[in-house]
Tab-separated table of C-alpha atoms and ligand atoms in Angstrom:
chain	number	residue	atom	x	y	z
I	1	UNK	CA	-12.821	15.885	-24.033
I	2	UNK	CA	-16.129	15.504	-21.731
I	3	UNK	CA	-16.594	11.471	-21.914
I	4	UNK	CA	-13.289	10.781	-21.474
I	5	UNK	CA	-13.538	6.897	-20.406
I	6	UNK	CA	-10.626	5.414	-18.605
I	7	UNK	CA	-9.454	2.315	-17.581
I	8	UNK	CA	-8.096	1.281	-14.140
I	9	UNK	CA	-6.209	-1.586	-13.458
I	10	UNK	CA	-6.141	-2.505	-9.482
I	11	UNK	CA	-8.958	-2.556	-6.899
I	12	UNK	CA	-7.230	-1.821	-3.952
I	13	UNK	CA	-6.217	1.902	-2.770
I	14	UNK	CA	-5.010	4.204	-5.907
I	15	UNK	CA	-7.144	3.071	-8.039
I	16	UNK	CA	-11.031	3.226	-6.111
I	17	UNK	CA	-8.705	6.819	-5.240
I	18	UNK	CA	-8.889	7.548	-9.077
I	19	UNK	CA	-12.058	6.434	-9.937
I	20	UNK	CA	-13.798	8.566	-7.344
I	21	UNK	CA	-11.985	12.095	-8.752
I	22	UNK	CA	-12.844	11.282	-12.215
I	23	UNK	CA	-16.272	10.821	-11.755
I	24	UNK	CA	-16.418	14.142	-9.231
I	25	UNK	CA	-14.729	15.715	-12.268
I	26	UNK	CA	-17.316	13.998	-14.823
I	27	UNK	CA	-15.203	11.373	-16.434
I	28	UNK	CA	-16.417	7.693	-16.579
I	29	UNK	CA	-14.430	4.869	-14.716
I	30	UNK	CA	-13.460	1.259	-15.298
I	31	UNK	CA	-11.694	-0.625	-13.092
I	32	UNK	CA	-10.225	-4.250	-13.872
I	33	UNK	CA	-9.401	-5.992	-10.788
I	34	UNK	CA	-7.699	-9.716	-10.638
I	35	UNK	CA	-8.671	-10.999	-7.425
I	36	UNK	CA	-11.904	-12.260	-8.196
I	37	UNK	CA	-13.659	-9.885	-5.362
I	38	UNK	CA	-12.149	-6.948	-3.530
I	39	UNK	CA	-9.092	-8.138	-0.895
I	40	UNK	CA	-9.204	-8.141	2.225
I	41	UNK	CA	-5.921	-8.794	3.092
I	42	UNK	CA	-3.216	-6.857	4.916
I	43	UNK	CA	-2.500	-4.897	8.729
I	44	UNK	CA	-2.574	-1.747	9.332
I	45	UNK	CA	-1.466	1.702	6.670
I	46	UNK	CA	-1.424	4.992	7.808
I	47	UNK	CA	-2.655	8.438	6.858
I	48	UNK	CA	-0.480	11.800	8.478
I	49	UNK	CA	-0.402	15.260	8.045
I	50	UNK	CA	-2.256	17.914	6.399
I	51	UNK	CA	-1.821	16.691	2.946
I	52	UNK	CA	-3.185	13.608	3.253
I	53	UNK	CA	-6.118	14.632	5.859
I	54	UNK	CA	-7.080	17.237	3.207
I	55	UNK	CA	-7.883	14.676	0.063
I	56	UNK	CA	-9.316	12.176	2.888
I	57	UNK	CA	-12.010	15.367	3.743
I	58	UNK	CA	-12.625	16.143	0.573
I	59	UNK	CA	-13.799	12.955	-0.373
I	60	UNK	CA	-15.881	12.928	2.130
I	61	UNK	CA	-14.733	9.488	3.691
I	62	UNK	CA	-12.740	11.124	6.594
I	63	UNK	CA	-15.186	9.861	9.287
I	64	UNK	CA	-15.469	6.574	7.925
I	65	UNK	CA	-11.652	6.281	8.434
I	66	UNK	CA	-11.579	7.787	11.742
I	67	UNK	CA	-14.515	5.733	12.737
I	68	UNK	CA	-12.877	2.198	11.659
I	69	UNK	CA	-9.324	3.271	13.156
I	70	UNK	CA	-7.514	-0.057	14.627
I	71	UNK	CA	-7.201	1.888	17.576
I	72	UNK	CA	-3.740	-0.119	18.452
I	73	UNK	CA	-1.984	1.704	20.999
I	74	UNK	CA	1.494	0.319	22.489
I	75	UNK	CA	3.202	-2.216	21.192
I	76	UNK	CA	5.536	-4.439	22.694
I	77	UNK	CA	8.806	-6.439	22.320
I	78	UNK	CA	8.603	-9.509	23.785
I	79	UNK	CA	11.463	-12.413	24.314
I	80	UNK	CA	10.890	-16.147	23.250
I	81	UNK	CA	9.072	-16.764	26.464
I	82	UNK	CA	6.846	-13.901	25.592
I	83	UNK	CA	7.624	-11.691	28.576
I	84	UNK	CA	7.873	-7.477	27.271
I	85	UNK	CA	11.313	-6.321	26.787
I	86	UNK	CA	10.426	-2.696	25.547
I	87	UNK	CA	7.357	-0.850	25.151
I	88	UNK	CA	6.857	1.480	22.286
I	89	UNK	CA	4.226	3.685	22.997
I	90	UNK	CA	1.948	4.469	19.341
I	91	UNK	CA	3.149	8.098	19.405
I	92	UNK	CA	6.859	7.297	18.444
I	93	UNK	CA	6.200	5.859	14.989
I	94	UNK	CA	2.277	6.713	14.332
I	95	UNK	CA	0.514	8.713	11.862
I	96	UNK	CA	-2.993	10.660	12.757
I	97	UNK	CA	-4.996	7.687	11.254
I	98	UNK	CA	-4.332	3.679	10.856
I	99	UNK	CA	-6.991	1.795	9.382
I	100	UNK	CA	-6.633	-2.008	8.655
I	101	UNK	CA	-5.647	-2.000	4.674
I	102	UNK	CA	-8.710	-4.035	3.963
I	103	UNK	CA	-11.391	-1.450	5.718
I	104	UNK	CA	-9.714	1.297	3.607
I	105	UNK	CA	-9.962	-0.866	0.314
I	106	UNK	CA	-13.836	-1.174	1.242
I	107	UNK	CA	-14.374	2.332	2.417
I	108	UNK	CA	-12.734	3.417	-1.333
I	109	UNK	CA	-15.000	0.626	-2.536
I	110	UNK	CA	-18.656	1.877	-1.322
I	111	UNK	CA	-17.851	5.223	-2.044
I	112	UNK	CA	-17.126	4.443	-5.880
I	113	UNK	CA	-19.389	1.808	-6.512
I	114	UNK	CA	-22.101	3.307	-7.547
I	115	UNK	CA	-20.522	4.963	-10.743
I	116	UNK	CA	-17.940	3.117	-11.278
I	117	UNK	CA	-18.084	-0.276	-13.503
I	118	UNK	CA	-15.884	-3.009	-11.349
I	119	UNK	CA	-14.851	-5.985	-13.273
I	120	UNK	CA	-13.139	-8.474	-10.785
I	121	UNK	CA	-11.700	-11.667	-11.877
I	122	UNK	CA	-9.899	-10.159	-15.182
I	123	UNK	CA	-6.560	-8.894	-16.257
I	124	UNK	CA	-5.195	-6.844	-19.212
I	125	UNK	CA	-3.932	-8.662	-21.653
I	126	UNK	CA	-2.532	-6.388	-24.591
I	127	UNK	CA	-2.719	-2.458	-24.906
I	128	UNK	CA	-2.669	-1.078	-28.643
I	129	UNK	CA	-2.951	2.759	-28.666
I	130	UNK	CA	-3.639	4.571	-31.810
I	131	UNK	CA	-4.479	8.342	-32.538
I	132	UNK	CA	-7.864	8.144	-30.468
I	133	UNK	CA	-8.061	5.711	-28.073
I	134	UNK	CA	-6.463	2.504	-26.927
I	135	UNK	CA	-7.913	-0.696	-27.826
I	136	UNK	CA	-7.592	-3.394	-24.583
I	137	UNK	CA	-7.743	-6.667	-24.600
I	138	UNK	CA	-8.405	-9.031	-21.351
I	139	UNK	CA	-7.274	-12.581	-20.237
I	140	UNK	CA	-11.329	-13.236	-19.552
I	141	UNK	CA	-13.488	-10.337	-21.329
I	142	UNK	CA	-13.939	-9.053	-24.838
I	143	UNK	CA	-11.677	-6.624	-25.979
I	144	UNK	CA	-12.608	-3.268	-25.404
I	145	UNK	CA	-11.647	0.269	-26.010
I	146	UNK	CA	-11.364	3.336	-24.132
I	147	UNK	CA	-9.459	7.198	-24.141
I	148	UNK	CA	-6.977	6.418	-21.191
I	149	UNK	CA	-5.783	3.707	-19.193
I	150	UNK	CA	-3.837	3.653	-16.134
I	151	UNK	CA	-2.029	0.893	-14.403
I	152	UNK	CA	-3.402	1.431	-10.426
I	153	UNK	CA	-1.992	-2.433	-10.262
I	154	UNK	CA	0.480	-1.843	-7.621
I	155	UNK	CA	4.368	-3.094	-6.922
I	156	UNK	CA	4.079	-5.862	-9.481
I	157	UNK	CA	2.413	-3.923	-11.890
I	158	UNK	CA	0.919	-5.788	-14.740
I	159	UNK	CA	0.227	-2.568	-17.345
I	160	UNK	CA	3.663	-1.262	-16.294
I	161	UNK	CA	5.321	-4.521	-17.918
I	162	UNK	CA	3.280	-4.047	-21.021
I	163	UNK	CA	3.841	-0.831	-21.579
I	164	UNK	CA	7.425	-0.049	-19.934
I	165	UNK	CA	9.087	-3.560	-19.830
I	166	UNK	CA	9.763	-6.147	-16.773
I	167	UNK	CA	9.689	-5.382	-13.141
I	168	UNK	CA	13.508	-6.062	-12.468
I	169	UNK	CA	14.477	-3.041	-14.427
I	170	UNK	CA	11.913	-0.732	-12.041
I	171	UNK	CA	11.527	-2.437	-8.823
I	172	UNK	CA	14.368	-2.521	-6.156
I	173	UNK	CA	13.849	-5.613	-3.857
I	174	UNK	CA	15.498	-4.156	-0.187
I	175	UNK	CA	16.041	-7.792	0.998
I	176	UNK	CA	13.104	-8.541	3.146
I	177	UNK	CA	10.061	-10.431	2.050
I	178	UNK	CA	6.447	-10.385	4.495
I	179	UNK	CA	3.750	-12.183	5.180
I	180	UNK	CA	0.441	-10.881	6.803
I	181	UNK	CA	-2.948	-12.760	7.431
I	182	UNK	CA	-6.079	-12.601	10.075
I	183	UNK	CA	-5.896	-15.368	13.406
I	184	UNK	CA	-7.830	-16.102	16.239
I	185	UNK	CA	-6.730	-13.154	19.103
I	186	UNK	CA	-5.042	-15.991	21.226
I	187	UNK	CA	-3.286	-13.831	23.271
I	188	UNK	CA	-6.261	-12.117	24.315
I	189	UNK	CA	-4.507	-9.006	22.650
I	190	UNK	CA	-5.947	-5.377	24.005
I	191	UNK	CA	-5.640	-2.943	21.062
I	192	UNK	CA	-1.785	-3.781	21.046
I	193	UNK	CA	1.151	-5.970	19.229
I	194	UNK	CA	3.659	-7.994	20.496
I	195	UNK	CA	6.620	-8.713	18.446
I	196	UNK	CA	9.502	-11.310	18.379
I	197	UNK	CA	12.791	-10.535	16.713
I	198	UNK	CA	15.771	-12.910	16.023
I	199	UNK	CA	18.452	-11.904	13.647
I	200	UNK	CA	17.468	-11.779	10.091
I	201	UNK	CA	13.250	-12.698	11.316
I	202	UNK	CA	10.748	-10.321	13.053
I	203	UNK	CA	6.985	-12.320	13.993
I	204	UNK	CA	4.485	-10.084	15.036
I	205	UNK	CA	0.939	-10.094	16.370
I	206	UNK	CA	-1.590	-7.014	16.596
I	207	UNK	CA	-5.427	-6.884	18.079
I	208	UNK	CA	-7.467	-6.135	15.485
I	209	UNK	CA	-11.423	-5.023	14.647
I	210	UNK	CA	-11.437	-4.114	18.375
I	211	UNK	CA	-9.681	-7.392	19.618
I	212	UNK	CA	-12.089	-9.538	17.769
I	213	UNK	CA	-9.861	-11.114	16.158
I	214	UNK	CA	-5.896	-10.594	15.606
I	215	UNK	CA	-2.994	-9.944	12.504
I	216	UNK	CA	0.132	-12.163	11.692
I	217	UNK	CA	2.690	-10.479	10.623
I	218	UNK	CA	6.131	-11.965	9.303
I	219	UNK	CA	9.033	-10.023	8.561
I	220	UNK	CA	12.190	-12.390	6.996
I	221	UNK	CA	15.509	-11.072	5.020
I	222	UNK	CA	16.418	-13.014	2.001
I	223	UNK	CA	17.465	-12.141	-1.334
I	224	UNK	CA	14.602	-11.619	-4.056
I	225	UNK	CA	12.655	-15.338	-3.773
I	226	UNK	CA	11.664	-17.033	-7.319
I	227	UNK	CA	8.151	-17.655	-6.287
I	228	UNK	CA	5.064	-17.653	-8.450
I	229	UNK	CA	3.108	-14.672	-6.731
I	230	UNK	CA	-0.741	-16.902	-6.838
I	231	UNK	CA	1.278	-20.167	-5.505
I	232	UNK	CA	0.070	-19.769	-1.798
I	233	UNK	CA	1.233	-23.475	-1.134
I	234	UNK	CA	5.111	-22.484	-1.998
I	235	UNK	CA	4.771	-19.142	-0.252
I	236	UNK	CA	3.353	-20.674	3.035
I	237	UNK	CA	6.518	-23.557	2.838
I	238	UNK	CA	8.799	-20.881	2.485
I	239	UNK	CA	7.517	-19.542	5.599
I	240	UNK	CA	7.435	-22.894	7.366
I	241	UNK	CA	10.864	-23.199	6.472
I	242	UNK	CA	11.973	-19.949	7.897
I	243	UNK	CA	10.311	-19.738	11.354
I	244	UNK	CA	9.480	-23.552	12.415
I	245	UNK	CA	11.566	-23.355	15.824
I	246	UNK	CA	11.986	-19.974	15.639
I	247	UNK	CA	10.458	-19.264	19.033
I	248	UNK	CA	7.536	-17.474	20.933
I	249	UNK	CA	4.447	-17.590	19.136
I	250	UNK	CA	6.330	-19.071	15.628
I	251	UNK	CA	5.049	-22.746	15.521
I	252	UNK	CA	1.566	-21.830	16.546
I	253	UNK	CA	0.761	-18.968	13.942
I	254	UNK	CA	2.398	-21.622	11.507
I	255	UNK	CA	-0.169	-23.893	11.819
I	256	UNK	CA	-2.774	-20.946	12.126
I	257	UNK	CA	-1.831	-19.806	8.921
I	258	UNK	CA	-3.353	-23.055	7.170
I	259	UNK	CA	-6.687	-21.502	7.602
I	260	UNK	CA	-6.082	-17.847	7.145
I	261	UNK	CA	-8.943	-16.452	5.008
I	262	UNK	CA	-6.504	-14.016	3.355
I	263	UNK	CA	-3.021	-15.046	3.493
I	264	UNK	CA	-0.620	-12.382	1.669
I	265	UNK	CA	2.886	-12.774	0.649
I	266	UNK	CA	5.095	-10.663	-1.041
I	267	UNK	CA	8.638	-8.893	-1.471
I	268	UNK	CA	9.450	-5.390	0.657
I	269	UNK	CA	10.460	-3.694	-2.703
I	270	UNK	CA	10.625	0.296	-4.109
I	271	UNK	CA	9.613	1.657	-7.651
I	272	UNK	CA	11.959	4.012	-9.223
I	273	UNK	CA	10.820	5.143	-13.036
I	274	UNK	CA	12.451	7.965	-15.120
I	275	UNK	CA	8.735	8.438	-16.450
I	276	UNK	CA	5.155	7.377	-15.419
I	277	UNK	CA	3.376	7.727	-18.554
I	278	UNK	CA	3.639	6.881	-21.728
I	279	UNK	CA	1.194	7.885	-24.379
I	280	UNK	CA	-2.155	7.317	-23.019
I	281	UNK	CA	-1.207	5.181	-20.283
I	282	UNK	CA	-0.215	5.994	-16.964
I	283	UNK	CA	1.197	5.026	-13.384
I	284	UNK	CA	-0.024	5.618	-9.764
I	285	UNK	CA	0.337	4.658	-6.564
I	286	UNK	CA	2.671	1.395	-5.549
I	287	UNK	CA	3.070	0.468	-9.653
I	288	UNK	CA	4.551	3.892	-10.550
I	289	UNK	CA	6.425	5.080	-6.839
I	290	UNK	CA	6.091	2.483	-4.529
I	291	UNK	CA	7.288	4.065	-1.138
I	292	UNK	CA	7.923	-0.170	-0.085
I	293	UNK	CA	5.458	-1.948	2.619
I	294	UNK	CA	7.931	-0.768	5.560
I	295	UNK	CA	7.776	2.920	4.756
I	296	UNK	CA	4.247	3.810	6.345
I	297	UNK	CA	3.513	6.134	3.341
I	298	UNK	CA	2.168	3.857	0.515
I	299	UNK	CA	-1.273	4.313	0.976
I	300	UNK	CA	-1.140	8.163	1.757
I	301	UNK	CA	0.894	9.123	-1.943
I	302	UNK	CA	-1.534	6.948	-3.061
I	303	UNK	CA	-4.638	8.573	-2.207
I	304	UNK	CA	-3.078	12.001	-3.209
I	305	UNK	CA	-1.699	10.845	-6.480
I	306	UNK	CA	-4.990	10.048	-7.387
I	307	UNK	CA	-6.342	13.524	-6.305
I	308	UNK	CA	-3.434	14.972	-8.697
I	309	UNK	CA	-3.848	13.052	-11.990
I	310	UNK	CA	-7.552	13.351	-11.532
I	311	UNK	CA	-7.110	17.013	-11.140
I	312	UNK	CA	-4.486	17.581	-13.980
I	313	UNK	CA	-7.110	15.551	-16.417
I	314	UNK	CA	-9.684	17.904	-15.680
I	315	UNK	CA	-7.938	21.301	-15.207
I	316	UNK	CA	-6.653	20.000	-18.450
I	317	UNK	CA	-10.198	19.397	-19.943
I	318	UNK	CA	-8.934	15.479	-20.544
I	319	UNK	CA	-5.969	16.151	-22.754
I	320	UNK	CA	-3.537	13.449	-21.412
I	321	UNK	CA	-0.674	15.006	-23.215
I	322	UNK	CA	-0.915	18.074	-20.595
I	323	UNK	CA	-2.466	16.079	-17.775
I	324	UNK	CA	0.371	13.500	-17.426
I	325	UNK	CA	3.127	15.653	-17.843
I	326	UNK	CA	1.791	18.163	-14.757
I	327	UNK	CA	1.069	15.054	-12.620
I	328	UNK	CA	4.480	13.922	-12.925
I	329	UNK	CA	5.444	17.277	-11.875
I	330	UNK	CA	3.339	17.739	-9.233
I	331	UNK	CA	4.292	14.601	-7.652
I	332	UNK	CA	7.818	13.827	-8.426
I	333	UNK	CA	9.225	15.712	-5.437
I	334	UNK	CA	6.422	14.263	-2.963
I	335	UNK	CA	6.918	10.730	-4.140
I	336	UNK	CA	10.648	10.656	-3.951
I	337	UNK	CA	10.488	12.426	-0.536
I	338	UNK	CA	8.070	9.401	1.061
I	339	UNK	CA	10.221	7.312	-0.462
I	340	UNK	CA	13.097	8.246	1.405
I	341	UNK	CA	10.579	7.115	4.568
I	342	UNK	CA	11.323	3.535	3.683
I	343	UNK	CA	14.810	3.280	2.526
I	344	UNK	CA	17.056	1.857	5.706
I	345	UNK	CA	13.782	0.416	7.335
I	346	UNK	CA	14.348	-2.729	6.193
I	347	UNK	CA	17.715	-3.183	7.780
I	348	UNK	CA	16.158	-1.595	11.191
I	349	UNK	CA	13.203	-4.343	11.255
I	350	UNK	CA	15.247	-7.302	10.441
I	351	UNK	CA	18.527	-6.645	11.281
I	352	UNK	CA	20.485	-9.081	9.752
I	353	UNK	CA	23.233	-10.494	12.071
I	354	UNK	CA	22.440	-11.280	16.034
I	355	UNK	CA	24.393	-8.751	17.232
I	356	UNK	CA	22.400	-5.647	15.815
I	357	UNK	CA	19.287	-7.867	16.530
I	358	UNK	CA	20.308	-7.919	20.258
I	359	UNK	CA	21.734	-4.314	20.234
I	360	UNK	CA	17.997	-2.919	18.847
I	361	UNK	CA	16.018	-4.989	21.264
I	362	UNK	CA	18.303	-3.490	23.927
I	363	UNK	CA	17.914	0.446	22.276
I	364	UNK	CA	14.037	0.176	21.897
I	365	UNK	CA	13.969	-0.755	25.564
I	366	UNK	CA	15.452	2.902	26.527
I	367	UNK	CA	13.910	4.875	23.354
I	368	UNK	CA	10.749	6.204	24.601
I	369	UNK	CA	12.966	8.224	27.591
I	370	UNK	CA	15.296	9.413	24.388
I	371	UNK	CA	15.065	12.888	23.844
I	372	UNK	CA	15.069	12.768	19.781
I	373	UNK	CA	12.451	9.850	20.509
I	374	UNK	CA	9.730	11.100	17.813
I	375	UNK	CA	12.083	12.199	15.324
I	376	UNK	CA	10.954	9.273	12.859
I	377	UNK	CA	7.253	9.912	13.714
I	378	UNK	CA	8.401	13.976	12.467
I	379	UNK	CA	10.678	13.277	9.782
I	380	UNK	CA	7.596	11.175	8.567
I	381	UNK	CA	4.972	13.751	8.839
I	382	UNK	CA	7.100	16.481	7.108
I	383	UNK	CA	7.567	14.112	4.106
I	384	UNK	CA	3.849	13.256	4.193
I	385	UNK	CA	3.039	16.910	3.988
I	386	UNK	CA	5.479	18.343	1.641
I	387	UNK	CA	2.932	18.913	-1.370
I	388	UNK	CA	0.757	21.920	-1.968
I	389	UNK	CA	-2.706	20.858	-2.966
I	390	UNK	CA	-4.251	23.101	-5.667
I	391	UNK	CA	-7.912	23.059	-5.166
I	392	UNK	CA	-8.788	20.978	-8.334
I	393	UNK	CA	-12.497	21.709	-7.851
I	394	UNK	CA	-12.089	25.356	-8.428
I	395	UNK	CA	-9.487	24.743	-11.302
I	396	UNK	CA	-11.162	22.391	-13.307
I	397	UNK	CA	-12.822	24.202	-16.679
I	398	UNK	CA	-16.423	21.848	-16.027
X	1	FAD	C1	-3.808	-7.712	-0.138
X	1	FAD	C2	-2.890	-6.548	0.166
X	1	FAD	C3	-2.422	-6.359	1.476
X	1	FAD	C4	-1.588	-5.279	1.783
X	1	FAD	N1	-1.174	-5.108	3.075
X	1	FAD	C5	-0.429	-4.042	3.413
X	1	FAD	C6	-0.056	-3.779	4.768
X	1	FAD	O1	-0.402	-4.515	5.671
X	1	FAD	N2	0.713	-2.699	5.033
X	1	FAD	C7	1.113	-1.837	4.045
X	1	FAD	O2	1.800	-0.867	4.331
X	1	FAD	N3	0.763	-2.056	2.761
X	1	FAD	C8	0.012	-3.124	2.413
X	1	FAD	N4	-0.342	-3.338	1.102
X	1	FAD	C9	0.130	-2.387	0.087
X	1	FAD	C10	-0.679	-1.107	0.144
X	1	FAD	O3	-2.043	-1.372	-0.125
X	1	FAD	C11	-0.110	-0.147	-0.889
X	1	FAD	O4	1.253	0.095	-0.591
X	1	FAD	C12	-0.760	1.213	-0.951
X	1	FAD	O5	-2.029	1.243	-0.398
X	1	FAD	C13	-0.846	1.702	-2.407
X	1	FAD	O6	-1.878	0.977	-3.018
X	1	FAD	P1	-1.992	0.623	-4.557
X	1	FAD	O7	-3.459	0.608	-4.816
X	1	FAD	O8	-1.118	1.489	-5.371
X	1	FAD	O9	-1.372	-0.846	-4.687
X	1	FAD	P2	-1.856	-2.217	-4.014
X	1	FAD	O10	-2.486	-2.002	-2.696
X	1	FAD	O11	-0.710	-3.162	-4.073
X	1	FAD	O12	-3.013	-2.734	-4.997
X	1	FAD	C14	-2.802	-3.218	-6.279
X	1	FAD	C15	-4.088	-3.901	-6.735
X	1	FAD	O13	-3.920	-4.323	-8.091
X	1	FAD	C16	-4.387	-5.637	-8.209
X	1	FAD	N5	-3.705	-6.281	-9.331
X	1	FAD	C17	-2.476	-6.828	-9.356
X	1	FAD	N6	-2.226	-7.313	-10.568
X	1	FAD	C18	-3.316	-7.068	-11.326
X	1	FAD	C19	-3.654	-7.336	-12.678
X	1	FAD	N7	-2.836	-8.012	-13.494
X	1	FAD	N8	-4.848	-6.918	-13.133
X	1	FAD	C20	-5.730	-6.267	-12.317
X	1	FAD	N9	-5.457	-6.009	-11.020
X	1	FAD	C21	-4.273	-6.396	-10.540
X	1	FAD	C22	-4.082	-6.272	-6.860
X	1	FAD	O14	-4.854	-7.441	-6.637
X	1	FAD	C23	-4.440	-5.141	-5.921
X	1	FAD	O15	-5.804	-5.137	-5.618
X	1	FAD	C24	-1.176	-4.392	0.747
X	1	FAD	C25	-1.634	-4.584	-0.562
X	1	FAD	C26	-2.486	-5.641	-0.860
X	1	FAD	C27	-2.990	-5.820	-2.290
């Protein structure tokens, strides 16, 4: 099929990702995002190794990321009177490129939107396939119909409840919940973090655009929280409720987060499916393998899922029935690999008892003179890199 018209749901990484293939491989894009304009939200995500360089360059938007890198260097651990306990130098844990999430989002964003139709503001509300096509309603728009539609709508994935059923029987909550949103650079922050951790609650705060301006970041362990995920009041007096007293910088980015321009909350959590597609609907990204927020590799199988179901459609000349089935077995490997990256991290950033807490604070301090001191930073790479890319553009029959 040439006009093969799909729907994305999800503005943020995987699905901008998609949208760009399938209009380099001639296919027309929708994309259906909630948020009512693209989000800004979120630190830093990072991009290593070959495979992900590769899609990043052939996109063409590989300068654009190296150009708005955070350029974050060291970070350090600081006690509650803020004076460094251990310095981790970037190289230990970092990838070849971090970006702020939000300058990626907007990179993907300019480089799709002239082709692709965005609809902000709007959700899926029903999916009916039938022997041509699959007829969509929305909670805002008129229905409307199109050949393919694939849920890009990350960890909470809307489409994957319609189509495969609710999110406790695919997402695995790893006991830590975060919170992440822009501040004023108070510390007078040069291109570094400092971070805080108590048993069971890690507070951070990174430079960021340049030390402009800086990044809370929140790190607490609890058991999966009953929250509404759009009730920003509850979220923010759960938070409130965790760290008031908790030391260091605690009480101030409290009261700074009143005013955050982007506040975002949500549960550390990993997807595990049997399948990713069923019928004419598909998974990617966070809503079909979700790596979880801790495992540096979300973004990255992202971006090269979406290279590989773009690919398989067109190689395939749009038959879904072909195209789905060799995504899933292109990627199944590589997802579950990067996964792998972010099971244990959990327990290692918020350790839960004071003990390990005290005993990590006291490690991290003689880590950088440890001889197997990059092993995460290689173990990480090799994951990252542990696809062969077939060159789609050759491949495809158009
Ligand atoms: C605001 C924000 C901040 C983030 N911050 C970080 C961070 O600091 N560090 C990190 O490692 N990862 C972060 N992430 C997650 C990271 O972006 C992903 O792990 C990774 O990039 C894969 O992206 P994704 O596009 O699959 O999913 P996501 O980035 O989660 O994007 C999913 C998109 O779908 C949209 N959406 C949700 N429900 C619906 C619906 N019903 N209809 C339409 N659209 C819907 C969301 O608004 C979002 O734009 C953040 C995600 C978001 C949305």
């Amino acid at each position: 099929m040439t006009n093969l018209k799909v729907l994305i749901s999800g503005a943020s990484v995987a699905g901008p990702a998609l949208a760009y293939w399938l209009h380099r491989h001639g296919f027309q894009a929708t994309i259906v995002e909630r948020a009512p304009a693209l989000r800004d939200g979120g630190y830093a995500v990072d991009f290593r190794g070959e495979a992900h360089l590769t899609v990043l360059r052939r996109m063409g938007i590989l300068a654009d990321l190296e150009r708005a890198r955070t350029g974050v260097g060291s970070m350090s651990y600081v006690n509650s009177a803020g004076k460094e306990q251990a310095k981790m130098p970037a190289d230990l844990f970092a990838g070849d490129i971090e970006i702020l999430r939000g300058d990626l989002a907007r990179i993907l964003y300019d480089a799709t939107r002239q082709h692709t139709e965005y609809v902000f503001g709007d959700s899926i509300a029903s999916l009916t396939e039938d022997a041509d096509g699959v007829e969509v309603t929305f909670e805002r728009g008129a229905p409307r119909r199109f050949d393919l539609v694939i849920g890009a709508d990350g960890l909470h994935s809307n489409t994957r409840r319609l189509v495969f059923g609710p999110e406790e029987r695919f997402v695995k909550h790893l006991g830590v919940n975060c919170a992440i949103f822009t501040t004023a650079n108070h510390l007078g922050l040069d291109h570094t973090g400092h971070a805080y951790r108590t048993a069971g609650r890690l507070v951070a705060m990174y430079s960021a655009r340049h030390n402009a301006e800086a990044k809370a970041v929140f790190y607490f362990a609890s058991p999966q929280l009953d929250l509404d995920r759009r009730d920003v009041a509850g979220q923010q007096a759960v938070l409130a409720e965790t760290f008031t007293g908790n030391g260091w910088q605690s009480d101030r980015l409290l009261q700074d987060m009143r005013y955050a321009p982007d506040f975002y909350f949500d549960s550390v959590g990993q997807v595990r499916m049997d399948a990713w597609s069923r019928g004419r609907v598909a998974l990617l990204g966070d809503a079909a393998y979700c790596p979880s927020s801790l495992s540096g590799m979300g973004s990255g199988l992202a971006l090269v899922g979406a290279y590989v179901l773009a690919g398989e459609l067109a190689v395939a000349g749009g038959d879904h029935r072909v195209a789905f089935g060799r995504y899933e077995e292109e990627m199944r490997e590589y997802a579950v690999g990067c996964q792998k990256m972010g099971n244990g991290v959990a327990k290692l950033m918020v350790p839960g008892s004071r003990a390990m807490a005290t005993f990590l604070n006291r490690y991290y301090k003689v880590m950088p003179y440890l001889p197997g001191k990059n092993m995460a930073a290689k173990i990480a790479r090799k994951a990252a890199e542990n696809i062969t890319l077939r060159d789609y553009r050759k491949l495809a029959r158009r």
